[in-house]
Structure formats: structure tokens, C-alpha cells
CSV table of C-alpha atoms and ligand atoms in Angstrom, one decimal:
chain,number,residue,atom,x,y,z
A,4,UNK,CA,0.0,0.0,0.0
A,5,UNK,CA,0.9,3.4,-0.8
A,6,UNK,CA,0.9,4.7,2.4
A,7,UNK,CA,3.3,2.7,4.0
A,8,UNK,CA,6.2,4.4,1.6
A,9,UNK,CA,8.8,6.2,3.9
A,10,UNK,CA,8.7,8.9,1.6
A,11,UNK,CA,5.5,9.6,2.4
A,12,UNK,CA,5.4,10.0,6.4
A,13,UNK,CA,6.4,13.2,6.8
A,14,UNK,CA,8.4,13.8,10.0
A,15,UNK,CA,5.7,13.9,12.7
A,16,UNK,CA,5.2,17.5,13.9
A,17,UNK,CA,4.4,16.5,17.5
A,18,UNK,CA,7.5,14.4,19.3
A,19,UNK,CA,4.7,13.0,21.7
A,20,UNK,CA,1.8,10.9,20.7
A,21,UNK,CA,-1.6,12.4,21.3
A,22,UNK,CA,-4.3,10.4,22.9
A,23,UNK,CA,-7.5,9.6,21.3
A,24,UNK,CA,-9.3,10.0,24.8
A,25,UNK,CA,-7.8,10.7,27.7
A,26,UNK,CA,-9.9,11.5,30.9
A,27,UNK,CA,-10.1,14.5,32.0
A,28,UNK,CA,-9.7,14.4,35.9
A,29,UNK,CA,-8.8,17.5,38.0
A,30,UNK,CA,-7.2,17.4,41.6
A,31,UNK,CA,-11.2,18.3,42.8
A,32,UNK,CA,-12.0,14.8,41.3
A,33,UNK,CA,-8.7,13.0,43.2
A,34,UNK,CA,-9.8,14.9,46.4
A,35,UNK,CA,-13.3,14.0,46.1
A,36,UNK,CA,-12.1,9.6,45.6
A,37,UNK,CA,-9.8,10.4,48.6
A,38,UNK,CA,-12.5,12.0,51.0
A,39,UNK,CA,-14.7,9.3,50.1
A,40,UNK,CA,-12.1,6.1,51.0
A,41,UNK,CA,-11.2,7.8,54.1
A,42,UNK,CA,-15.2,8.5,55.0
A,43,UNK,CA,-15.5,4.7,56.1
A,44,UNK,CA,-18.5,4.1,53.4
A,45,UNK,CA,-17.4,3.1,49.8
A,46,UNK,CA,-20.1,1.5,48.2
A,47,UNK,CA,-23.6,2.5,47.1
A,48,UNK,CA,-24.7,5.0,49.7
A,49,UNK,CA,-24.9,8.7,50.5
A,50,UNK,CA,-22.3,10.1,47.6
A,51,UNK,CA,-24.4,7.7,45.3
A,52,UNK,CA,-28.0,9.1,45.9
A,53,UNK,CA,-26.4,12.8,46.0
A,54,UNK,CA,-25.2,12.0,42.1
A,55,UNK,CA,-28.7,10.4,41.2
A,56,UNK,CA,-30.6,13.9,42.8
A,57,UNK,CA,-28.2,16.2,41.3
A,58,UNK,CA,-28.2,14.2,37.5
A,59,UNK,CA,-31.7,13.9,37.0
A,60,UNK,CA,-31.7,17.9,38.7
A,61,UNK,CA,-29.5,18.6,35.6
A,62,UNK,CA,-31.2,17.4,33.0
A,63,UNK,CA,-34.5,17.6,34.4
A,64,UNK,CA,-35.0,13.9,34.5
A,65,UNK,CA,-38.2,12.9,36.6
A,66,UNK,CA,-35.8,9.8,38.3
A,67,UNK,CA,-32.5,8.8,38.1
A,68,UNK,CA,-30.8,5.3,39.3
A,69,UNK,CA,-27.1,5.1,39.2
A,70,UNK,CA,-25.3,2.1,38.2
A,71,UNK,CA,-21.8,0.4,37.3
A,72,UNK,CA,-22.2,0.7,33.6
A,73,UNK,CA,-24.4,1.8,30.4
A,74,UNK,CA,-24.5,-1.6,29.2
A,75,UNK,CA,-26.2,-2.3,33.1
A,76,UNK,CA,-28.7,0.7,32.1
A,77,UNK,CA,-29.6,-0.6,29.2
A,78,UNK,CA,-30.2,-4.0,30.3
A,79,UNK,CA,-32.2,-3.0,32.9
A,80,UNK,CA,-34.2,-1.0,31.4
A,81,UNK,CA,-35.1,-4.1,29.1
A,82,UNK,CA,-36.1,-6.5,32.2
A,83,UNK,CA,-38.6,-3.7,33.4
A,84,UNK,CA,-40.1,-3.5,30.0
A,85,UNK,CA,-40.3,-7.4,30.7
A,86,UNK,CA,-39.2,-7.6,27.5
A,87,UNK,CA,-38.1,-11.0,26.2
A,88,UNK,CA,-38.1,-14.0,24.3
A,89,UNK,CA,-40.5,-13.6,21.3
A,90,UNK,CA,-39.9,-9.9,21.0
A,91,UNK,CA,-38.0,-7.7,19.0
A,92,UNK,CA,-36.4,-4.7,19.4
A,93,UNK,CA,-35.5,-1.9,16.4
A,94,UNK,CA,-31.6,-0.5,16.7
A,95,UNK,CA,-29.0,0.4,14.8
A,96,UNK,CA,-25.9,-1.1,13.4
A,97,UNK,CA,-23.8,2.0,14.2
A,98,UNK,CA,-23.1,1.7,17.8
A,99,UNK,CA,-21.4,-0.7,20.2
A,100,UNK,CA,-22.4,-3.9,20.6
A,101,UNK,CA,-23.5,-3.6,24.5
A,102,UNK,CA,-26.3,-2.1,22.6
A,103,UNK,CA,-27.4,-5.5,21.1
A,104,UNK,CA,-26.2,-7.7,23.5
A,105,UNK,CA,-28.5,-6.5,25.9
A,106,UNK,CA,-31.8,-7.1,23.8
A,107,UNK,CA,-29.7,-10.8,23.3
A,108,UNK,CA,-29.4,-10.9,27.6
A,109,UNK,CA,-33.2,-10.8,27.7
A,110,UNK,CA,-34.1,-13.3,24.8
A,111,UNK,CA,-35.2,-10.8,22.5
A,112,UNK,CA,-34.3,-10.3,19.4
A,113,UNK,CA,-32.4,-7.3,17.5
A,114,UNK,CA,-33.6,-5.8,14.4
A,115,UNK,CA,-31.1,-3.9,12.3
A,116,UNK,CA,-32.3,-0.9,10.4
A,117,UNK,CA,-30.4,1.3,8.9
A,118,UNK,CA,-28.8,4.6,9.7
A,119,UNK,CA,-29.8,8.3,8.0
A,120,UNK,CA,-26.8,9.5,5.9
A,121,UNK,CA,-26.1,13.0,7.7
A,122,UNK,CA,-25.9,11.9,11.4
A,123,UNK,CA,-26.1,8.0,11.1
A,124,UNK,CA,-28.6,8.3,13.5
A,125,UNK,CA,-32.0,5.9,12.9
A,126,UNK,CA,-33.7,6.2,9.8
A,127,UNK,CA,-37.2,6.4,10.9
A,128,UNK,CA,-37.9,6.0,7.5
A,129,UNK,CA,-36.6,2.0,7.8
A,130,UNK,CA,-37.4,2.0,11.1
A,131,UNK,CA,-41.2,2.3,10.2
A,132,UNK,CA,-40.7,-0.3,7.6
A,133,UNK,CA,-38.7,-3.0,10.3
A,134,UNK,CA,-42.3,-3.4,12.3
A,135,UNK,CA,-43.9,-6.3,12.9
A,136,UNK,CA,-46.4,-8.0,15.6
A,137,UNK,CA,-43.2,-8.9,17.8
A,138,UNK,CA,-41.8,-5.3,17.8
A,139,UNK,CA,-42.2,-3.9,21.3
A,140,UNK,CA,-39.5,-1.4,21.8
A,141,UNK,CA,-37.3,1.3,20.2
A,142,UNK,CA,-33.4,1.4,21.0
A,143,UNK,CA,-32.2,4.6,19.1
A,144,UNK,CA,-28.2,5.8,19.7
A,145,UNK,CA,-28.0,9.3,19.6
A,146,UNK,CA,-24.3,8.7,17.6
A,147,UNK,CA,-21.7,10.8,18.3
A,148,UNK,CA,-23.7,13.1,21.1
A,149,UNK,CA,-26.2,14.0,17.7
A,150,UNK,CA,-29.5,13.7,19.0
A,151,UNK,CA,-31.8,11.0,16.9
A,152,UNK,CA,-34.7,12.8,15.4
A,153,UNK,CA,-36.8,11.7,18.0
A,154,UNK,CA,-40.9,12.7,17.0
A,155,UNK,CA,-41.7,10.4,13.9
A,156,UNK,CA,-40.0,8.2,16.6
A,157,UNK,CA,-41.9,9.1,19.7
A,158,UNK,CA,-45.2,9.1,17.1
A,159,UNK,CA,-44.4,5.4,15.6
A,160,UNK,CA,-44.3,4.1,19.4
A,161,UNK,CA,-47.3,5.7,20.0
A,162,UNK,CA,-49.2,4.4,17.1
A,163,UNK,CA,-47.9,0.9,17.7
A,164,UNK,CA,-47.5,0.9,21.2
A,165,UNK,CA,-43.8,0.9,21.6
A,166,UNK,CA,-41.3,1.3,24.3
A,167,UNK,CA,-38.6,3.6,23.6
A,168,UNK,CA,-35.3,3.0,25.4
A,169,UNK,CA,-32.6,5.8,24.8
A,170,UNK,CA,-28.9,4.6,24.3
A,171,UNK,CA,-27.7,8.3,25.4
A,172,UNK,CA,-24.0,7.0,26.2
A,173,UNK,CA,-22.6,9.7,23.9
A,174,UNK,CA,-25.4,12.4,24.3
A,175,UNK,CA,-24.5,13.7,27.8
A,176,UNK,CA,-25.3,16.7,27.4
A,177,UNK,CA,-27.1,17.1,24.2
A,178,UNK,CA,-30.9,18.8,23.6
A,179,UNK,CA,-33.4,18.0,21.0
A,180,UNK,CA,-36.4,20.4,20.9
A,181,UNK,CA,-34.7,22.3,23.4
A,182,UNK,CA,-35.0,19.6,25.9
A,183,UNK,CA,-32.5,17.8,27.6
A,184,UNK,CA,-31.7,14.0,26.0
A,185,UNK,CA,-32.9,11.7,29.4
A,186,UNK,CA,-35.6,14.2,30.6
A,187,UNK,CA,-38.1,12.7,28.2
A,188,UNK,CA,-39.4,10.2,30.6
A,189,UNK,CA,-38.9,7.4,28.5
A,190,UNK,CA,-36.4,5.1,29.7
A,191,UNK,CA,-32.6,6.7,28.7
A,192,UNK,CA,-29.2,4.9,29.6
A,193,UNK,CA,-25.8,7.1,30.3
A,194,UNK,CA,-22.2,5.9,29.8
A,195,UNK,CA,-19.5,7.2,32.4
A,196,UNK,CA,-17.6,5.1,30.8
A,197,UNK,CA,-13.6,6.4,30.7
A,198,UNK,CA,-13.5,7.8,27.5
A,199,UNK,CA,-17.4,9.5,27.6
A,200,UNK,CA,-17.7,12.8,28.0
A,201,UNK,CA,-18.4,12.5,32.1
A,202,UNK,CA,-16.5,9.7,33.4
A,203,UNK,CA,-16.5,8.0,37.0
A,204,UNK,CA,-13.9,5.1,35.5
A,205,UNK,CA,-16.9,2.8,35.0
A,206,UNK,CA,-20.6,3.5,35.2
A,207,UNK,CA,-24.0,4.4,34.3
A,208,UNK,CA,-27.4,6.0,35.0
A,209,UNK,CA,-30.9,5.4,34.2
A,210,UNK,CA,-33.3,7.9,33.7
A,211,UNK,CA,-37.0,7.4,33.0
A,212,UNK,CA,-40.6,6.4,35.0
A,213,UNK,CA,-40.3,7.1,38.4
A,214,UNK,CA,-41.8,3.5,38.4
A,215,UNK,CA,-40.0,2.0,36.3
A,216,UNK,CA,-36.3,3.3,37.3
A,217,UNK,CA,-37.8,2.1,40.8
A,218,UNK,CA,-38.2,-1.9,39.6
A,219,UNK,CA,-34.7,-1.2,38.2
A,220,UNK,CA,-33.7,0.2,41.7
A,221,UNK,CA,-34.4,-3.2,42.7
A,222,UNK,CA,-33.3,-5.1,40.4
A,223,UNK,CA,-29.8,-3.1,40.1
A,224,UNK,CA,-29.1,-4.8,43.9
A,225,UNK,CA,-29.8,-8.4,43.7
A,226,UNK,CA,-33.5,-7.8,44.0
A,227,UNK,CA,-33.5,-7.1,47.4
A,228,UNK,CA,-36.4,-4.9,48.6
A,229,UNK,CA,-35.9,-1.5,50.9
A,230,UNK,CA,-33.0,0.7,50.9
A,231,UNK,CA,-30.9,-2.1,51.4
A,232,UNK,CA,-27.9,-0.1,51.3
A,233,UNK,CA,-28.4,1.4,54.6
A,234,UNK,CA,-28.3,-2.0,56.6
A,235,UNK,CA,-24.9,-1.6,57.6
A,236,UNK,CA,-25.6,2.2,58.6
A,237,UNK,CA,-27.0,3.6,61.7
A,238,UNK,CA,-30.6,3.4,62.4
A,239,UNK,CA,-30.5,0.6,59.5
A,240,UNK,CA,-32.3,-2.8,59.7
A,241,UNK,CA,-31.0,-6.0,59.5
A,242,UNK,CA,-34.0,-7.4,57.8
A,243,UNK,CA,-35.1,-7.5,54.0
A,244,UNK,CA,-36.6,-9.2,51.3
A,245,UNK,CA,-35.8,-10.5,48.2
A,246,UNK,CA,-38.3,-9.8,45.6
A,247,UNK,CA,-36.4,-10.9,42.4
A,248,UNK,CA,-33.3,-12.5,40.9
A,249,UNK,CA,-31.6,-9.3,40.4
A,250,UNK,CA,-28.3,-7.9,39.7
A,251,UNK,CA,-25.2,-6.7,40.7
A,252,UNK,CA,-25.2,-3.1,39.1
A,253,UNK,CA,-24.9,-0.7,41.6
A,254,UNK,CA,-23.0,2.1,41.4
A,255,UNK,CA,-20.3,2.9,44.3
A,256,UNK,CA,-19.7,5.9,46.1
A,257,UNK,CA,-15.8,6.3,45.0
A,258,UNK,CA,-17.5,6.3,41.6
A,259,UNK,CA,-20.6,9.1,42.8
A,260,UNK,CA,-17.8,11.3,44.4
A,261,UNK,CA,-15.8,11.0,41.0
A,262,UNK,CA,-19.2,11.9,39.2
A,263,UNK,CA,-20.6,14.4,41.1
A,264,UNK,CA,-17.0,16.5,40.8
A,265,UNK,CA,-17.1,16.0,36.9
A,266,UNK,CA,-21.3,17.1,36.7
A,267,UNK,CA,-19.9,20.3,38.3
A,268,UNK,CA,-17.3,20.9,35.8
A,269,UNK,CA,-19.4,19.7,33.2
A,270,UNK,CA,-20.6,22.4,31.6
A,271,UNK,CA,-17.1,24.0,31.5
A,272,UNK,CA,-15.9,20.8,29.5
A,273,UNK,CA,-18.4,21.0,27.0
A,274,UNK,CA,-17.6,24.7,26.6
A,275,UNK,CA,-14.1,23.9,25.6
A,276,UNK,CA,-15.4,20.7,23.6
A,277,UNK,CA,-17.5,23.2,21.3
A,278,UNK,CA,-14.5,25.4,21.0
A,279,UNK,CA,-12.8,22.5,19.4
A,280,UNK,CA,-15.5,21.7,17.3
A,281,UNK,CA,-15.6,24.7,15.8
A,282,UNK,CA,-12.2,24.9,15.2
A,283,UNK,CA,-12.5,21.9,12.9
A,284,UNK,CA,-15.2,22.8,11.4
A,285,UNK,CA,-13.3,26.0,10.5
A,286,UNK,CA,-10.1,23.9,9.2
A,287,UNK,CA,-12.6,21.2,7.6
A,288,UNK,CA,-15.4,22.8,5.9
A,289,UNK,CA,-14.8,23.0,2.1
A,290,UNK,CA,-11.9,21.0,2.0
A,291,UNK,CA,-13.3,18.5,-1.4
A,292,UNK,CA,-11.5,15.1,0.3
A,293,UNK,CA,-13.1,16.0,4.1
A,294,UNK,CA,-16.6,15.8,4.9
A,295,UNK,CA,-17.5,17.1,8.3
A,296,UNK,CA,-20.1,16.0,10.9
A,297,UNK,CA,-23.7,17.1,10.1
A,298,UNK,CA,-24.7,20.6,11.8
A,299,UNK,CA,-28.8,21.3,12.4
A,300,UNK,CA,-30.6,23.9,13.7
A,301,UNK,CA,-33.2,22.5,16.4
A,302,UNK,CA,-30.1,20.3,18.2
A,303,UNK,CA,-27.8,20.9,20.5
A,304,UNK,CA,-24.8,17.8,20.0
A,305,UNK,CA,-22.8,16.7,22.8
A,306,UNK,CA,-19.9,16.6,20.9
A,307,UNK,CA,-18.6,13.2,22.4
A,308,UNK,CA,-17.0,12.3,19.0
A,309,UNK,CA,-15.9,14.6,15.9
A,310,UNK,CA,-16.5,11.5,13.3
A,311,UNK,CA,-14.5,13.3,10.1
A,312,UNK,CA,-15.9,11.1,6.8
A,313,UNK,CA,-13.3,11.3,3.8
A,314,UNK,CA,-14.5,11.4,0.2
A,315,UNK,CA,-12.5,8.2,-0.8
A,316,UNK,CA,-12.6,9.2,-4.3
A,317,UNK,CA,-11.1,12.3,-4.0
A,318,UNK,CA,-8.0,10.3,-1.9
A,319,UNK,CA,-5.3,7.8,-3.3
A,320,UNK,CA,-5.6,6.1,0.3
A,321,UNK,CA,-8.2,4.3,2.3
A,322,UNK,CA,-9.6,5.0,5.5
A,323,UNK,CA,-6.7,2.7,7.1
A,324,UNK,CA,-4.1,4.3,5.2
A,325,UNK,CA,-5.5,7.7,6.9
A,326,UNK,CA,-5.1,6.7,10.3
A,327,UNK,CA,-1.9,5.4,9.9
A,328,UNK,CA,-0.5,8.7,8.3
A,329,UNK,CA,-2.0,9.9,11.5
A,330,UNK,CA,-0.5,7.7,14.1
A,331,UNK,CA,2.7,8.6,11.8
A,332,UNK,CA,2.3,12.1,13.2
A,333,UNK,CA,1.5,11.1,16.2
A,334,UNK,CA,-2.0,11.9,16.1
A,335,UNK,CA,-4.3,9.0,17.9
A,336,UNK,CA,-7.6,8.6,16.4
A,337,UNK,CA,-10.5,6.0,16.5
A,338,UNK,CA,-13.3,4.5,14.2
A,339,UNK,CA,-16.7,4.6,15.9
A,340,UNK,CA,-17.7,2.1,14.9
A,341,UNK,CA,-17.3,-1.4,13.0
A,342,UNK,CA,-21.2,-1.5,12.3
A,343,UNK,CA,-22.8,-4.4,14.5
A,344,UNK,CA,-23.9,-6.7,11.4
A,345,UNK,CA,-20.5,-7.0,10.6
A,346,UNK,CA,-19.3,-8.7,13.6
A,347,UNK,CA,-19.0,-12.5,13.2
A,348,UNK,CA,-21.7,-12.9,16.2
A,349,UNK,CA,-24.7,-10.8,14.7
A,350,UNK,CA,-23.5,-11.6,11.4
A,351,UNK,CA,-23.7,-15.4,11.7
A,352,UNK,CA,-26.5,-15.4,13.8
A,353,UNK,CA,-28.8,-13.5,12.0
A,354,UNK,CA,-27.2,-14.1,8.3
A,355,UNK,CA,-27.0,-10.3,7.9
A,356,UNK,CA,-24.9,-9.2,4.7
A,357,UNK,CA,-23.3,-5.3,4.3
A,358,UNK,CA,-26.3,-5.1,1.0
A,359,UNK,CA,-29.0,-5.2,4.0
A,360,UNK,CA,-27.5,-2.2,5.7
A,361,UNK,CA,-25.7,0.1,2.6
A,362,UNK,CA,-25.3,3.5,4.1
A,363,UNK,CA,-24.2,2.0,7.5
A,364,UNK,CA,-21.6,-0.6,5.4
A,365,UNK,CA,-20.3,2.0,2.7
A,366,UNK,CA,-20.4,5.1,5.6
A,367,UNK,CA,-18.4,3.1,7.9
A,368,UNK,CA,-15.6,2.8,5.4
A,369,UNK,CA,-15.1,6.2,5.6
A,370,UNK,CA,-15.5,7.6,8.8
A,371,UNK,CA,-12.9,8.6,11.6
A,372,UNK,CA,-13.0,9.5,15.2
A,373,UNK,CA,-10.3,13.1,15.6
A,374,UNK,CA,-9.5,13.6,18.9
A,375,UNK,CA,-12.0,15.1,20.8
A,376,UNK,CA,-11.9,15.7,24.5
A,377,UNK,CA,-11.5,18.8,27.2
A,378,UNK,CA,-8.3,17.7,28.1
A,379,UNK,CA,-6.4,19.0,24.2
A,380,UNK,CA,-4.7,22.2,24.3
A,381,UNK,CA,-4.9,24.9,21.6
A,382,UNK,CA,-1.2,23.7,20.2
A,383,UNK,CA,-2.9,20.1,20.2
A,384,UNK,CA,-6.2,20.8,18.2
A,385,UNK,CA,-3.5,22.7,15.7
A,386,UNK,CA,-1.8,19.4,15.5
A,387,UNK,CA,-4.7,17.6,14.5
A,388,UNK,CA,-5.6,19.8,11.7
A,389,UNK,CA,-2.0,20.2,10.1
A,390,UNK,CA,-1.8,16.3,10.0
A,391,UNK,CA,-5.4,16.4,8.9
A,392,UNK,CA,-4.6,18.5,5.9
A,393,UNK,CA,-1.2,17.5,5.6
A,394,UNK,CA,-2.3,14.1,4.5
A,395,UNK,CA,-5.0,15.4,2.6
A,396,UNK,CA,-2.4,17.6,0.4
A,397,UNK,CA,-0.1,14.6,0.2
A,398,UNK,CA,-2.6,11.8,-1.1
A,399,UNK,CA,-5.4,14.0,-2.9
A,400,UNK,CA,-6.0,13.3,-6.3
B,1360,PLP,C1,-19.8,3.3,25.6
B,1360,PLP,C2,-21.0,2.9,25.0
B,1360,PLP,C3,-21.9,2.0,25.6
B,1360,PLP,C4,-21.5,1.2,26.8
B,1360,PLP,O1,-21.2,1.9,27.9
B,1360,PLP,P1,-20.6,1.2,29.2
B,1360,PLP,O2,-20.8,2.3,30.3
B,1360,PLP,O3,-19.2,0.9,28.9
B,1360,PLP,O4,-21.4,0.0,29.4
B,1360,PLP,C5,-23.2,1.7,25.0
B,1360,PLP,N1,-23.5,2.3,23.9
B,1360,PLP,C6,-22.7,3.2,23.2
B,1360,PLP,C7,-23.2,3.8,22.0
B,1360,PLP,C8,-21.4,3.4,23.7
B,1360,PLP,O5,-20.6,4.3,23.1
């Protein structure tokens, strides 16, 4: 391949390799895990409920339940749908696979539709066309931190009686309609995942039904009934019931101190996330090889990822061949993601071929992740666009 000629890997500009996504944790957040491991209570308990109020406060969420991941969210939001074998559930192929293997954990099936080709969100176009007697639920992915065009959505649920479930692990905090992604009511899972735009290490929240985030209270702690937490605490009761065969999903409070230190500074790190963003967009717009990420009016993105799509025919290397003349400059970047139907799992389970998703299979062989996170410096983001259009100079055609 081309790209691997030493002529062509120009001397990298930076000497030190730049991160695809590094956290971005302060000495407030290292103070915050300390205070908590010296306050004699580590697990789910006070720092815990404080991050549930003050998240669902945030986003003006009617409930929040914290837990150890997105992928727990997600699964439990599922179980209280009670939905299972015999059903299916609509999602897409651009996301990651904890997004299907949840709707697998509860003996449902998946149903692939395919993605819109300016956010790769949903196309509720195929969605509407995917439906059948044994739909019961919705799983959009607002990809990237782009909220999913959520009304012909919220209106085929409604017609057909559908659950919607929310994969918001990128979309903390985005709006849609000038409302808050997870204050909807319907049932939305978050990612504090390392690399998401909030991070606690691992973890997750729920937001939704006061009702049904309560069953998934439950069921997040082996299905034990009460506050169970608070039987080791003062004034606490020994006794309890359990009521299901629940989980082990609860959050802890090293991770709740963590979060509630980074929901503070959140709305500085998305400040300095936009500032990026446009920066790129600035560097990137109208350059013939480059394709930005889509832009609309009535959304506000979360920016998690800056997903860069190259016009392959305007370039004499792949997609590949890009990233490595990146990492040759030592610029770390990502692919979000390797579409789910490609996988050998979903694709030899459910026979699925690229042909039955095209924009998803032919998208995804153009599409990079730039570094994107609070933590890059203005000499950094410069980085990233010299390399960008260095290689885009050097391999045009
Ligand atoms: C990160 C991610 C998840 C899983 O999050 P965890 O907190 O690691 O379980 C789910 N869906 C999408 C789209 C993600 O990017």
C-alpha cells in the first residue's frame, strides 16, 4: 500500500503521541475519591443518591438510578419493559455492541435498520418499515452526542405501542427540541464510561418512570427490597426481602464522588469541547477530500465524538491508510464504529450481509474519530488539523 512508503510520512510534527481519549480528571475529582475512602462508606450510599438527585436535577429527569455501567442501564431498562423472548427490538448497526447484546441478555431479538446518511442516526424511515407483531420497543443511539430525530420516533411508538429506550451513552449533554436528552421520561441509559464525555472510571445511569427506574432500583441490587444499602448504617435494619433474581449493578460511592465532581465541571468541559468543534469545522469545511459532521438547527450535540468522513474518491488512500499517516504524526484517532452486522456474532447469527445495511456498510468505510476531548490544548487541536490536511495535500488526487 501506498501509504506505507517512507517517503510519504512526513516527520511527525508532534515528538509526543496524542491520545484519542484521555480522561479529564482534576485534583477536585482525586480529592473527592480520597474524602470518600477515608469517609468509612465506599459502596452504594450517601455520595451515590447525591449524584442520582443532582443528575436527574441537571437534566430535568423525573428519576434517576445510578449504576456500574451503560450496558447495566440498558439491560435493565429491558427487564422492566419485561421484555423478552418472542420480542423484538428496532436498533441500529452504528453503535457498540453492548447495545445489542442487551436485547440478546433478555431473549429478544435485534432488528437492524439502517442509519440516516447525515448523522447515522436511525432512519425512521426503515425503522417504520422494520415493524412487525413482535416489535415492542425502540433502541435509538443518539451517535456521536447528535441527538436521533426523535418525534416520527416518539409518534411510531405511540401508534404501535412501543417502548422507547434511549442509548444516550454519547449524548450527555445534548438537547433535541430544546430539551434535555434523558428528561423525556422514556427510559434513557448514560455511559461514564472512561472515555465518555463524564466519566466515573466505569458507570452508568438510568433515567426514565419514576416506576420503572424504581423496579430497576431493585433489580440493580440483587432484587433485594428497601433501601438495602443502609443495613450496615446507623438506624439501619438487619432485615429484608428479596423480591427478584436481580443484579449486581450498583454504582459505588468512589464512583458518585468521582461523578458528582465532573457534573460540576461539566458544563465547562463542554464549553471547551465546542470550541474544538468549531475549530475543525473552521479547518474542515470546504476541503473537497473532508466531509464534516452534520450541523442542524433545532439540536444541540454533545460533541462526544468529531466522526470526520473522507470522500474516498477524492484520496489515493483508504480509510486505514489515513489513520496510519495519522498515528505517523503522532496523532491518535478511532473508528466509531465497526457496524454491529459486521461482527462475526450478529453476522452469523442472524445471516445479515453489508447489502441489507448500505449506508451503514459503505459510511463506515469512511469515517474517523479526531481527537476530541476537554483535556487537548490549543497547540494540540493545531496538530490535529496540520496532520489532517497534511495528509489530505499529500494523497489527494
Ligand atoms: C460506551 C457505549 C456503551 C456502553 O457503555 P458502558 O458504560 O461501557 O457500558 C453503550 N452504547 C454506546 C453507543 C457506547 O458508546
Amino acid at each position: 500500500m501506498s501509504a506505507n512508503r517512507p517517503s510519504t510520512l512526513s516527520r511527525a510534527r508532534r515528538t509526543s503521541f496524542l491520545p484519542f481519549s484521555p480522561p479529564d480528571i482534576g485534583e477536585a475529582e482525586i480529592t473527592a475519591v480520597v474524602d470518600t475512602l477515608r469517609s468509612g462508606w465506599l459502596t452504594t450510599g450517601p455520595q451515590t443518591r447525591r449524584f442520582e438527585r443532582e443528575f436527574a436535577d441537571y437534566l430535568g429527569a423525573p428519576d434517576a438510578l445510578a449504576v456500574n455501567s451503560c450496558t447495566a442501564a440498558l439491560h435493565l431498562a429491558l427487564l422492566v419493559l419485561n421484555i423478552g423472548p418472542g420480542d423484538e427490538v428496532i436498533t441500529t448497526p452504528m453503535t457498540f455492541c453492548s447495545t445489542a447484546h442487551v436485547i440478546e441478555h433478555v431473549g429478544a431479538r435485534p432488528v437492524l435498520v439502517d442509519v440516516a446518511p447525515d448523522t447515522l442516526n436511525l432512519d425512521p424511515a426503515c425503522v417504520a418499515a422494520a415493524l412487525t407483531p413482535a416489535t415492542r420497543a425502540l433502541l435509538p443511539v443518539h451517535y456521536a452526542g447528535h441527538p436521533v430525530e426523535m418525534q416520527p420516533l416518539r409518534e411510531l411508538a405511540k401508534a404501535h405501542g412501543l417502548s422507547i429506550v434511549e442509548d444516550a451513552a454519547h449524548a450527555l449533554p445534548a438537547s433535541y427540541q430544546g430539551q434535555r436528552v434523558g428528561a423525556s421520561g422514556s427510559l434513557t441509559a448514560f455511559s461514564f464510561y472512561a472515555t465518555k464525555n463524564l466519566t466515573t472510571g466505569e458507570g452508568g445511569m438510568l433515567t426514565g418512570d419514576p416506576a420503572l427506574v424504581e423496579r430497576a432500583r431493585t433489580l440493580s441490587l440483587h432484587g433485594m427490597s428497601r433501601d438495602a444499602w443502609k443495613r450496615y448504617g446507623q438506624g439501619g435494619s438487619w432485615y429484608y426481602e428479596v423480591v427478584a433474581e436481580g443484579y449486581k449493578y450498583n454504582m459505588t460511592d468512589i464512583q458518585a464522588a468521582l461523578g458528582l465532581v465532573q457534573l460540576a465541571r461539566l458544563a465547562v468541559l463542554q464549553d471547551r469541547r465546542r470550541t474544538i468543534v468549531a475549530r475543525y469545522h473552521a479547518a474542515f469545511d470546504g476541503v473537497e477530500a473532508l466531509q464534516p459532521p452534520a450541523v442542524r438547527p433545532d439540536v444541540e450535540p454533545a460533541w462526544h465524538l468529531y466522526v470526520l468522513r473522507l470522500h474516498l474518491d477524492r484520496l489515493t488512500i483508504d480509510r486505514a491508510g489515513f489513520i496510519e499517516q495519522l498515528a505517523a504524526r503522532n496523532i491518535g484517532s478511532s473508528v466509531h464504529f465497526i457496524p454491529l452486522h459486521l461482527h462475526p456474532f450478529y453476522r452469523d447469527k442472524y445471516g445479515w450481509s453489508p447489502g441489507d445495511f448500505p449506508v451503514a456498510s459503505e459510511e463506515y468505510q469512511r469515517l474517523l474519530s479526531l481527537p476530541l476531548n476537554s483535556t487537548l490544548t490549543d497547540d494540540d487541536v493545531d496538530d490535529v488539523i496540520a496532520a489532517v490536511l497534511e495528509i489530505v495535500a499529500i494523497f489527494q488526487r
